[in-house]
Amino acid sequence: MRKNLIASVAFLLASSTAVLAQSATDGKVKIGILNDQSGVYADFGGKSSVEAAKMAVEDFGGKVLDVPVEIVDADHQNKPDIASNIARQWYDTEQVDAIMELTTSSVALAVQAIGKEKKKIDIVTGAATTDLTGKACSPYGFHWAYDTHALAVGTGGALVKQGGDSWFFLTADYAFGYSLEQQTSDYVKASGGKVVGAVRHPLSTQDFSSFLLQAQSSGAKVIGLANAGLDTANAIKQAAEFGITQGGQHLAALLFTLAEVHGLGLEAAQGLTLTEGYYWNRDDESRAFAKKFFARTGKMPNMIHAGTYSAVTQYLKAVQKAGTDETEAVAKQLHEMPVDDVFGRGGTVGANGRMIHDMYLLQVKKPSESKEPWDYFNVLATIPGKEAYIDPAKSGCDLVK
């Protein structure tokens, strides 16, 4: 009888362990979307990224490991201290398992550092700095939609090939701007071009006149706009007032997406060259996803929105495959699983957390070329992922052996 009792207890313990191994640690899976919802990057990502995350959960079935999946969101106002406070509260008291989107590089770096400390996953789709998968990499940090190196290779490379061999930069004065200017400068120089100068402007400035006059007087063939969102749109509008492009200089919108082209309008944006990781009018699958997204948001998705959908979907797949939402197990699956969805086809994740996928070199159409609303781009080239992104072994991440 004693032997039978011991055997029964052992069986029950083993059964309980197996159940726990195939369940969420607290009875739910909770994902936080933390981004700019009211400032200069509100159209770039904003509430539309929240809707993309909710779409991903719904398309996944609303559950994983037989527990509900919940999306929460907050506006970090582009301030690392506010973002850090929200992240700590989410992780410490609100049982958030992972934080995603994280527009603004300074914010993403701060939140990734907290995630590393607390062993929590973050997947960045909105920020650009390569430091996220370089010197600031984390075993629990992933960079999904694009980065400054991919933008430099795409837009910078295209303009150098077209004869734009002298550059002057208008740079947003924080981590993202510095990274984008540096990556593009390196690429221009390596291609035989030169950088004749640069000027930095505050985030969300309204008056670019003094910065544009410096760029104009530099005589550079290309004025590289190492900024994003409304900053880029405003710089382009004010450049037109100074007759910069009419004078023969070319504007390079180094981070410009479908959302900003729509806000600026084809008349003002026509001819601009830019790089994105997704275009809604690429094929039947991307068009079907975009129409569902449009029905919810009233806009077509850019690479941030589609990338957020992909990141949430891949995270849920990793939880499902791991059989738990425990961080180490899920991070292992995220590193090992291929990415194959409407955004990241044939994608792979490097040891540094960089998701490597193809990028697209695009040119804004003339108004006469656009056949329907939101039909804004001609696809000039597909940039293979291995060309677009830094080799993980050369990224400076100490996780790569």
Short mmCIF file of C-alpha atoms in Angstrom, two decimals:
data_model
loop_
_atom_site.label_atom_id
_atom_site.label_comp_id
_atom_site.label_asym_id
_atom_site.label_seq_id
_atom_site.Cartn_x
_atom_site.Cartn_y
_atom_site.Cartn_z
CA MET A 1 0.00 0.00 0.00
CA ARG A 2 2.85 2.37 0.87
CA LYS A 3 4.46 1.73 -2.54
CA ASN A 4 1.13 2.36 -4.29
CA LEU A 5 0.64 5.61 -2.35
CA ILE A 6 4.13 6.85 -3.26
CA ALA A 7 3.54 5.97 -6.90
CA SER A 8 0.20 7.81 -6.90
CA VAL A 9 1.73 10.94 -5.37
CA ALA A 10 4.58 10.86 -7.87
CA PHE A 11 2.09 10.56 -10.73
CA LEU A 12 0.05 13.52 -9.46
CA LEU A 13 3.16 15.67 -9.07
CA ALA A 14 4.32 14.80 -12.57
CA SER A 15 0.87 15.56 -13.97
CA SER A 16 0.76 18.91 -12.18
CA THR A 17 4.21 19.82 -13.49
CA ALA A 18 3.16 18.94 -17.03
CA VAL A 19 0.04 21.14 -16.73
CA LEU A 20 2.09 24.06 -15.40
CA ALA A 21 4.61 23.64 -18.19
CA GLN A 22 1.80 24.05 -20.74
CA SER A 23 0.18 27.14 -19.24
CA ALA A 24 0.63 30.84 -18.70
CA THR A 25 2.37 31.67 -15.42
CA ASP A 26 -0.46 33.88 -14.12
CA GLY A 27 -3.51 32.70 -16.04
CA LYS A 28 -3.22 35.25 -18.86
CA VAL A 29 -0.85 36.67 -21.46
CA LYS A 30 -0.59 40.45 -21.41
CA ILE A 31 1.16 42.61 -24.03
CA GLY A 32 1.80 46.34 -23.66
CA ILE A 33 2.00 48.70 -26.65
CA LEU A 34 4.02 51.73 -25.53
CA ASN A 35 4.44 54.55 -28.04
CA ASP A 36 3.83 58.18 -29.01
CA GLN A 37 0.07 58.70 -29.30
CA SER A 38 -0.15 62.50 -29.20
CA GLY A 39 3.10 63.98 -30.53
CA VAL A 40 5.33 64.15 -33.56
CA TYR A 41 5.17 60.36 -34.20
CA ALA A 42 1.44 59.84 -33.55
CA ASP A 43 0.67 59.05 -37.22
CA PHE A 44 3.92 57.14 -37.64
CA GLY A 45 2.76 54.54 -35.09
CA GLY A 46 0.35 55.77 -32.43
CA LYS A 47 -3.11 54.34 -31.86
CA SER A 48 -2.96 52.58 -35.22
CA SER A 49 -0.18 50.35 -33.85
CA VAL A 50 -2.48 49.49 -30.95
CA GLU A 51 -5.14 48.43 -33.45
CA ALA A 52 -2.56 46.36 -35.35
CA ALA A 53 -1.70 44.55 -32.10
CA LYS A 54 -5.38 43.88 -31.40
CA MET A 55 -5.83 42.57 -34.94
CA ALA A 56 -2.97 40.13 -34.37
CA VAL A 57 -4.55 38.83 -31.18
CA GLU A 58 -7.95 38.41 -32.82
CA ASP A 59 -6.47 36.65 -35.86
CA PHE A 60 -4.62 34.32 -33.49
CA GLY A 61 -7.93 33.38 -31.88
CA GLY A 62 -7.86 35.62 -28.81
CA LYS A 63 -6.17 32.96 -26.69
CA VAL A 64 -2.89 31.13 -26.34
CA LEU A 65 -2.33 28.07 -24.10
CA ASP A 66 -6.09 28.25 -23.40
CA VAL A 67 -5.79 31.60 -21.60
CA PRO A 68 -6.90 35.03 -22.86
CA VAL A 69 -4.49 37.48 -24.48
CA GLU A 70 -4.86 41.10 -23.40
CA ILE A 71 -3.47 44.25 -25.06
CA VAL A 72 -2.84 47.36 -22.96
CA ASP A 73 -1.39 50.61 -24.25
CA ALA A 74 0.02 53.95 -23.10
CA ASP A 75 1.46 57.20 -24.49
CA HIS A 76 5.11 57.73 -23.49
CA GLN A 77 5.13 61.28 -24.94
CA ASN A 78 8.62 60.64 -26.37
CA LYS A 79 10.09 60.93 -22.87
CA PRO A 80 12.35 58.12 -21.59
CA ASP A 81 11.54 58.87 -17.93
CA ILE A 82 7.79 58.58 -18.51
CA ALA A 83 8.28 55.41 -20.57
CA SER A 84 10.50 53.89 -17.87
CA ASN A 85 7.92 54.57 -15.16
CA ILE A 86 5.17 52.98 -17.23
CA ALA A 87 7.33 49.96 -18.07
CA ARG A 88 8.22 49.36 -14.42
CA GLN A 89 4.59 49.64 -13.37
CA TRP A 90 3.48 47.27 -16.11
CA TYR A 91 6.14 44.71 -15.25
CA ASP A 92 6.00 45.02 -11.46
CA THR A 93 2.29 45.38 -10.68
CA GLU A 94 0.22 44.78 -13.81
CA GLN A 95 1.62 41.41 -14.96
CA VAL A 96 2.60 42.60 -18.44
CA ASP A 97 4.65 39.89 -20.13
CA ALA A 98 6.12 41.87 -23.03
CA ILE A 99 6.29 45.47 -24.26
CA MET A 100 6.26 46.31 -27.96
CA GLU A 101 6.35 49.13 -30.55
CA LEU A 102 8.44 51.65 -28.51
CA THR A 103 8.65 54.52 -30.99
CA THR A 104 11.61 56.86 -30.26
CA SER A 105 15.08 55.38 -29.85
CA SER A 106 15.86 56.97 -26.48
CA VAL A 107 12.65 55.46 -25.11
CA ALA A 108 13.34 52.03 -26.63
CA LEU A 109 16.85 51.94 -25.17
CA ALA A 110 15.54 52.85 -21.71
CA VAL A 111 12.75 50.27 -21.76
CA GLN A 112 15.01 47.55 -23.15
CA ALA A 113 17.45 48.15 -20.28
CA ILE A 114 14.59 47.67 -17.81
CA GLY A 115 13.50 44.51 -19.60
CA LYS A 116 17.03 43.16 -19.39
CA GLU A 117 17.13 43.91 -15.65
CA LYS A 118 13.74 42.30 -14.99
CA LYS A 119 14.08 39.50 -17.55
CA LYS A 120 11.13 40.66 -19.64
CA ILE A 121 10.74 40.63 -23.40
CA ASP A 122 10.55 43.73 -25.59
CA ILE A 123 10.05 43.79 -29.36
CA VAL A 124 10.82 47.15 -30.94
CA THR A 125 9.03 48.09 -34.16
CA GLY A 126 8.91 51.89 -33.93
CA ALA A 127 12.47 52.90 -33.00
CA ALA A 128 15.46 52.84 -35.33
CA THR A 129 18.86 52.91 -33.60
CA THR A 130 21.12 49.93 -34.28
CA ASP A 131 22.36 50.17 -30.67
CA LEU A 132 19.30 48.10 -29.71
CA THR A 133 20.97 45.07 -31.30
CA GLY A 134 24.49 46.39 -30.89
CA LYS A 135 26.15 47.64 -27.72
CA ALA A 136 22.80 47.83 -25.85
CA CYS A 137 21.54 44.39 -26.90
CA SER A 138 19.63 42.17 -24.50
CA PRO A 139 18.90 38.43 -24.47
CA TYR A 140 15.23 39.44 -24.17
CA GLY A 141 15.28 42.35 -26.64
CA PHE A 142 14.25 42.10 -30.30
CA HIS A 143 14.28 44.66 -33.12
CA TRP A 144 11.68 43.97 -35.76
CA ALA A 145 10.58 46.39 -38.51
CA TYR A 146 13.65 48.37 -39.65
CA ASP A 147 16.72 50.19 -38.34
CA THR A 148 19.03 53.04 -39.26
CA HIS A 149 21.45 50.77 -41.14
CA ALA A 150 18.67 49.50 -43.41
CA LEU A 151 17.56 53.07 -44.11
CA ALA A 152 21.13 54.13 -44.89
CA VAL A 153 21.67 51.22 -47.28
CA GLY A 154 18.32 51.80 -48.98
CA THR A 155 17.77 55.54 -49.36
CA GLY A 156 21.39 56.61 -48.91
CA GLY A 157 22.72 53.98 -51.26
CA ALA A 158 20.20 54.79 -53.97
CA LEU A 159 20.96 58.52 -53.97
CA VAL A 160 24.74 58.01 -54.01
CA LYS A 161 24.34 55.74 -57.06
CA GLN A 162 22.31 58.52 -58.71
CA GLY A 163 25.21 60.95 -58.30
CA GLY A 164 24.40 62.40 -54.89
CA ASP A 165 27.98 62.22 -53.64
CA SER A 166 28.02 65.23 -51.27
CA TRP A 167 25.74 65.38 -48.23
CA PHE A 168 24.63 67.77 -45.49
CA PHE A 169 22.46 66.45 -42.62
CA LEU A 170 19.54 67.94 -40.71
CA THR A 171 19.49 65.67 -37.68
CA ALA A 172 17.02 65.17 -34.84
CA ASP A 173 18.95 65.86 -31.64
CA TYR A 174 18.68 62.49 -29.87
CA ALA A 175 19.81 58.88 -30.19
CA PHE A 176 17.81 58.03 -33.31
CA GLY A 177 19.04 61.06 -35.26
CA TYR A 178 22.66 60.48 -34.31
CA SER A 179 22.47 56.83 -35.35
CA LEU A 180 20.77 57.58 -38.66
CA GLU A 181 23.26 60.34 -39.51
CA GLN A 182 26.23 58.13 -38.58
CA GLN A 183 25.03 55.07 -40.49
CA THR A 184 24.23 57.09 -43.60
CA SER A 185 27.49 59.07 -43.40
CA ASP A 186 29.48 55.84 -43.18
CA TYR A 187 27.66 54.42 -46.18
CA VAL A 188 28.09 57.60 -48.24
CA LYS A 189 31.83 57.72 -47.50
CA ALA A 190 32.30 54.02 -48.20
CA SER A 191 30.66 54.59 -51.58
CA GLY A 192 33.08 57.37 -52.48
CA GLY A 193 30.97 60.35 -51.39
CA LYS A 194 31.63 62.99 -48.74
CA VAL A 195 29.77 64.70 -45.91
CA VAL A 196 30.24 68.47 -45.94
CA GLY A 197 28.39 69.27 -42.72
CA ALA A 198 25.49 68.72 -40.35
CA VAL A 199 23.21 70.61 -37.99
CA ARG A 200 21.02 69.24 -35.19
CA HIS A 201 17.50 70.40 -34.39
CA PRO A 202 15.27 69.80 -31.35
CA LEU A 203 12.62 67.08 -31.56
CA SER A 204 9.27 68.48 -32.69
CA THR A 205 10.61 71.88 -33.73
CA GLN A 206 8.26 74.08 -35.75
CA ASP A 207 10.80 76.34 -37.47
CA PHE A 208 13.45 74.77 -39.73
CA SER A 209 14.44 78.00 -41.46
CA SER A 210 17.89 78.48 -39.90
CA PHE A 211 18.75 74.80 -40.34
CA LEU A 212 17.62 74.77 -43.97
CA LEU A 213 19.57 77.93 -44.77
CA GLN A 214 22.74 76.27 -43.47
CA ALA A 215 22.04 73.22 -45.59
CA GLN A 216 21.32 75.36 -48.64
CA SER A 217 24.50 77.40 -48.27
CA SER A 218 26.60 74.22 -47.87
CA GLY A 219 26.24 73.48 -51.57
CA ALA A 220 25.74 69.78 -50.85
CA LYS A 221 23.99 67.85 -53.58
CA VAL A 222 21.88 65.97 -51.02
CA ILE A 223 20.31 67.28 -47.81
CA GLY A 224 19.78 64.24 -45.61
CA LEU A 225 16.80 64.56 -43.26
CA ALA A 226 17.85 62.38 -40.32
CA ASN A 227 14.53 62.83 -38.56
CA ALA A 228 11.03 61.38 -38.85
CA GLY A 229 7.30 61.95 -38.58
CA LEU A 230 6.06 65.53 -38.53
CA ASP A 231 9.64 66.80 -38.27
CA THR A 232 10.42 65.42 -41.72
CA ALA A 233 7.12 66.62 -43.19
CA ASN A 234 7.63 70.13 -41.83
CA ALA A 235 11.22 70.26 -43.08
CA ILE A 236 10.08 69.25 -46.59
CA LYS A 237 7.30 71.87 -46.60
CA GLN A 238 9.65 74.64 -45.48
CA ALA A 239 12.37 73.53 -47.92
CA ALA A 240 9.89 74.17 -50.72
CA GLU A 241 9.40 77.73 -49.46
CA PHE A 242 13.15 78.33 -49.76
CA GLY A 243 13.24 76.84 -53.26
CA ILE A 244 15.86 74.29 -52.23
CA THR A 245 14.96 71.53 -54.66
CA GLN A 246 14.32 74.07 -57.42
CA GLY A 247 17.93 75.17 -56.87
CA GLY A 248 19.18 71.69 -57.72
CA GLN A 249 19.67 70.17 -54.26
CA HIS A 250 17.95 66.87 -53.47
CA LEU A 251 16.10 66.11 -50.22
CA ALA A 252 16.66 62.64 -48.78
CA ALA A 253 13.85 61.65 -46.41
CA LEU A 254 15.81 58.98 -44.55
CA LEU A 255 12.88 57.84 -42.40
CA PHE A 256 9.62 58.61 -44.16
CA THR A 257 6.65 56.26 -44.33
CA LEU A 258 3.29 55.95 -46.03
CA ALA A 259 1.62 57.79 -43.14
CA GLU A 260 3.78 60.90 -43.59
CA VAL A 261 3.41 60.86 -47.40
CA HIS A 262 -0.37 60.82 -46.92
CA GLY A 263 -0.18 63.73 -44.50
CA LEU A 264 2.09 65.74 -46.80
CA GLY A 265 0.21 64.92 -50.01
CA LEU A 266 1.50 63.66 -53.36
CA GLU A 267 1.94 67.15 -54.78
CA ALA A 268 4.55 68.02 -52.13
CA ALA A 269 6.05 64.53 -51.70
CA GLN A 270 6.31 63.42 -55.34
CA GLY A 271 9.73 62.15 -56.37
CA LEU A 272 11.01 61.48 -52.85
CA THR A 273 12.99 58.29 -52.43
CA LEU A 274 12.47 56.35 -49.21
CA THR A 275 12.85 52.90 -47.67
CA GLU A 276 10.20 50.81 -45.89
CA GLY A 277 9.97 47.21 -44.76
CA TYR A 278 6.39 46.85 -46.05
CA TYR A 279 4.12 48.32 -48.72
CA TRP A 280 0.39 47.64 -48.58
CA ASN A 281 -0.03 47.53 -52.39
CA ARG A 282 2.76 45.00 -52.91
CA ASP A 283 0.64 41.89 -53.60
CA ASP A 284 -2.72 40.25 -52.89
CA GLU A 285 -1.79 39.18 -49.35
CA SER A 286 -0.57 42.62 -48.30
CA ARG A 287 -3.65 44.24 -49.88
CA ALA A 288 -6.01 41.90 -47.99
CA PHE A 289 -4.31 42.73 -44.67
CA ALA A 290 -4.35 46.45 -45.47
CA LYS A 291 -8.07 46.48 -46.22
CA LYS A 292 -8.82 44.88 -42.84
CA PHE A 293 -6.57 47.44 -41.18
CA PHE A 294 -8.20 50.31 -43.09
CA ALA A 295 -11.66 49.20 -41.94
CA ARG A 296 -10.52 49.69 -38.33
CA THR A 297 -8.35 52.78 -38.64
CA GLY A 298 -9.31 54.69 -41.78
CA LYS A 299 -5.73 54.48 -43.08
CA MET A 300 -3.47 52.03 -44.86
CA PRO A 301 -0.66 50.52 -42.75
CA ASN A 302 3.00 51.50 -42.90
CA MET A 303 5.90 49.30 -41.81
CA ILE A 304 5.43 50.23 -38.13
CA HIS A 305 1.81 49.10 -38.09
CA ALA A 306 2.42 45.92 -40.10
CA GLY A 307 5.58 45.25 -38.10
CA THR A 308 3.66 45.49 -34.83
CA TYR A 309 1.11 43.00 -36.15
CA SER A 310 3.98 40.68 -37.04
CA ALA A 311 5.74 41.10 -33.69
CA VAL A 312 2.62 40.31 -31.66
CA THR A 313 1.82 37.33 -33.87
CA GLN A 314 5.35 35.92 -33.59
CA TYR A 315 5.38 36.40 -29.82
CA LEU A 316 2.13 34.43 -29.48
CA LYS A 317 3.51 31.69 -31.74
CA ALA A 318 6.60 31.52 -29.52
CA VAL A 319 4.49 31.27 -26.35
CA GLN A 320 2.46 28.51 -27.95
CA LYS A 321 5.52 26.57 -29.07
CA ALA A 322 7.27 27.02 -25.72
CA GLY A 323 4.16 25.86 -23.87
CA THR A 324 4.59 28.70 -21.38
CA ASP A 325 4.92 32.49 -21.23
CA GLU A 326 8.05 32.21 -19.09
CA THR A 327 10.58 34.68 -20.50
CA GLU A 328 13.61 32.44 -21.06
CA ALA A 329 11.60 29.81 -22.89
CA VAL A 330 9.78 32.32 -25.10
CA ALA A 331 12.97 34.26 -25.91
CA LYS A 332 14.60 30.99 -26.99
CA GLN A 333 11.76 30.31 -29.41
CA LEU A 334 11.82 33.87 -30.76
CA HIS A 335 15.50 33.45 -31.59
CA GLU A 336 14.99 30.06 -33.24
CA MET A 337 11.68 30.32 -35.08
CA PRO A 338 11.57 31.58 -38.69
CA VAL A 339 9.31 34.56 -39.38
CA ASP A 340 6.82 34.09 -42.18
CA ASP A 341 3.80 36.39 -42.21
CA VAL A 342 2.31 39.29 -44.16
CA PHE A 343 5.19 41.50 -43.00
CA GLY A 344 8.31 39.36 -42.55
CA ARG A 345 8.47 36.73 -45.26
CA GLY A 346 11.40 34.40 -44.89
CA GLY A 347 12.64 36.36 -41.90
CA THR A 348 15.20 35.10 -39.40
CA VAL A 349 16.26 36.39 -35.99
CA GLY A 350 19.95 36.82 -35.24
CA ALA A 351 21.64 36.08 -31.93
CA ASN A 352 21.58 39.83 -31.26
CA GLY A 353 17.77 39.97 -31.59
CA ARG A 354 17.71 41.63 -35.03
CA MET A 355 14.95 40.27 -37.26
CA ILE A 356 16.47 40.10 -40.73
CA HIS A 357 14.04 40.56 -43.62
CA ASP A 358 13.86 42.24 -47.02
CA MET A 359 13.39 46.01 -47.30
CA TYR A 360 11.93 47.99 -50.20
CA LEU A 361 13.33 51.04 -51.96
CA LEU A 362 10.35 53.19 -52.93
CA GLN A 363 9.72 56.40 -54.83
CA VAL A 364 6.68 58.60 -54.30
CA LYS A 365 4.51 58.76 -57.40
CA LYS A 366 3.44 61.89 -59.22
CA PRO A 367 -0.24 62.72 -58.60
CA SER A 368 -1.00 61.72 -62.22
CA GLU A 369 0.46 58.24 -61.65
CA SER A 370 -1.67 57.37 -58.61
CA LYS A 371 -4.58 55.12 -59.60
CA GLU A 372 -6.48 55.02 -56.29
CA PRO A 373 -6.37 56.47 -52.76
CA TRP A 374 -3.15 55.52 -50.92
CA ASP A 375 -1.54 54.32 -54.18
CA TYR A 376 1.58 56.36 -53.49
CA PHE A 377 4.71 54.33 -54.28
CA ASN A 378 6.64 52.82 -57.14
CA VAL A 379 8.80 49.93 -55.90
CA LEU A 380 12.28 50.61 -57.26
CA ALA A 381 14.10 47.66 -55.73
CA THR A 382 13.97 44.92 -53.13
CA ILE A 383 16.94 45.06 -50.73
CA PRO A 384 17.79 41.56 -49.43
CA GLY A 385 17.84 41.33 -45.65
CA LYS A 386 21.50 40.31 -45.53
CA GLU A 387 22.39 43.56 -47.31
CA ALA A 388 19.99 45.75 -45.37
CA TYR A 389 21.10 44.73 -41.87
CA ILE A 390 24.41 44.51 -40.06
CA ASP A 391 25.80 40.99 -39.73
CA PRO A 392 25.05 40.06 -36.09
CA ALA A 393 28.70 39.00 -35.69
CA LYS A 394 29.74 42.59 -36.52
CA SER A 395 27.00 44.36 -34.57
CA GLY A 396 28.95 44.89 -31.35
CA CYS A 397 26.47 42.79 -29.35
CA ASP A 398 28.23 40.78 -26.65
CA LEU A 399 25.66 37.98 -26.98
CA VAL A 400 27.01 37.00 -30.40
CA LYS A 401 29.76 34.43 -30.22
#
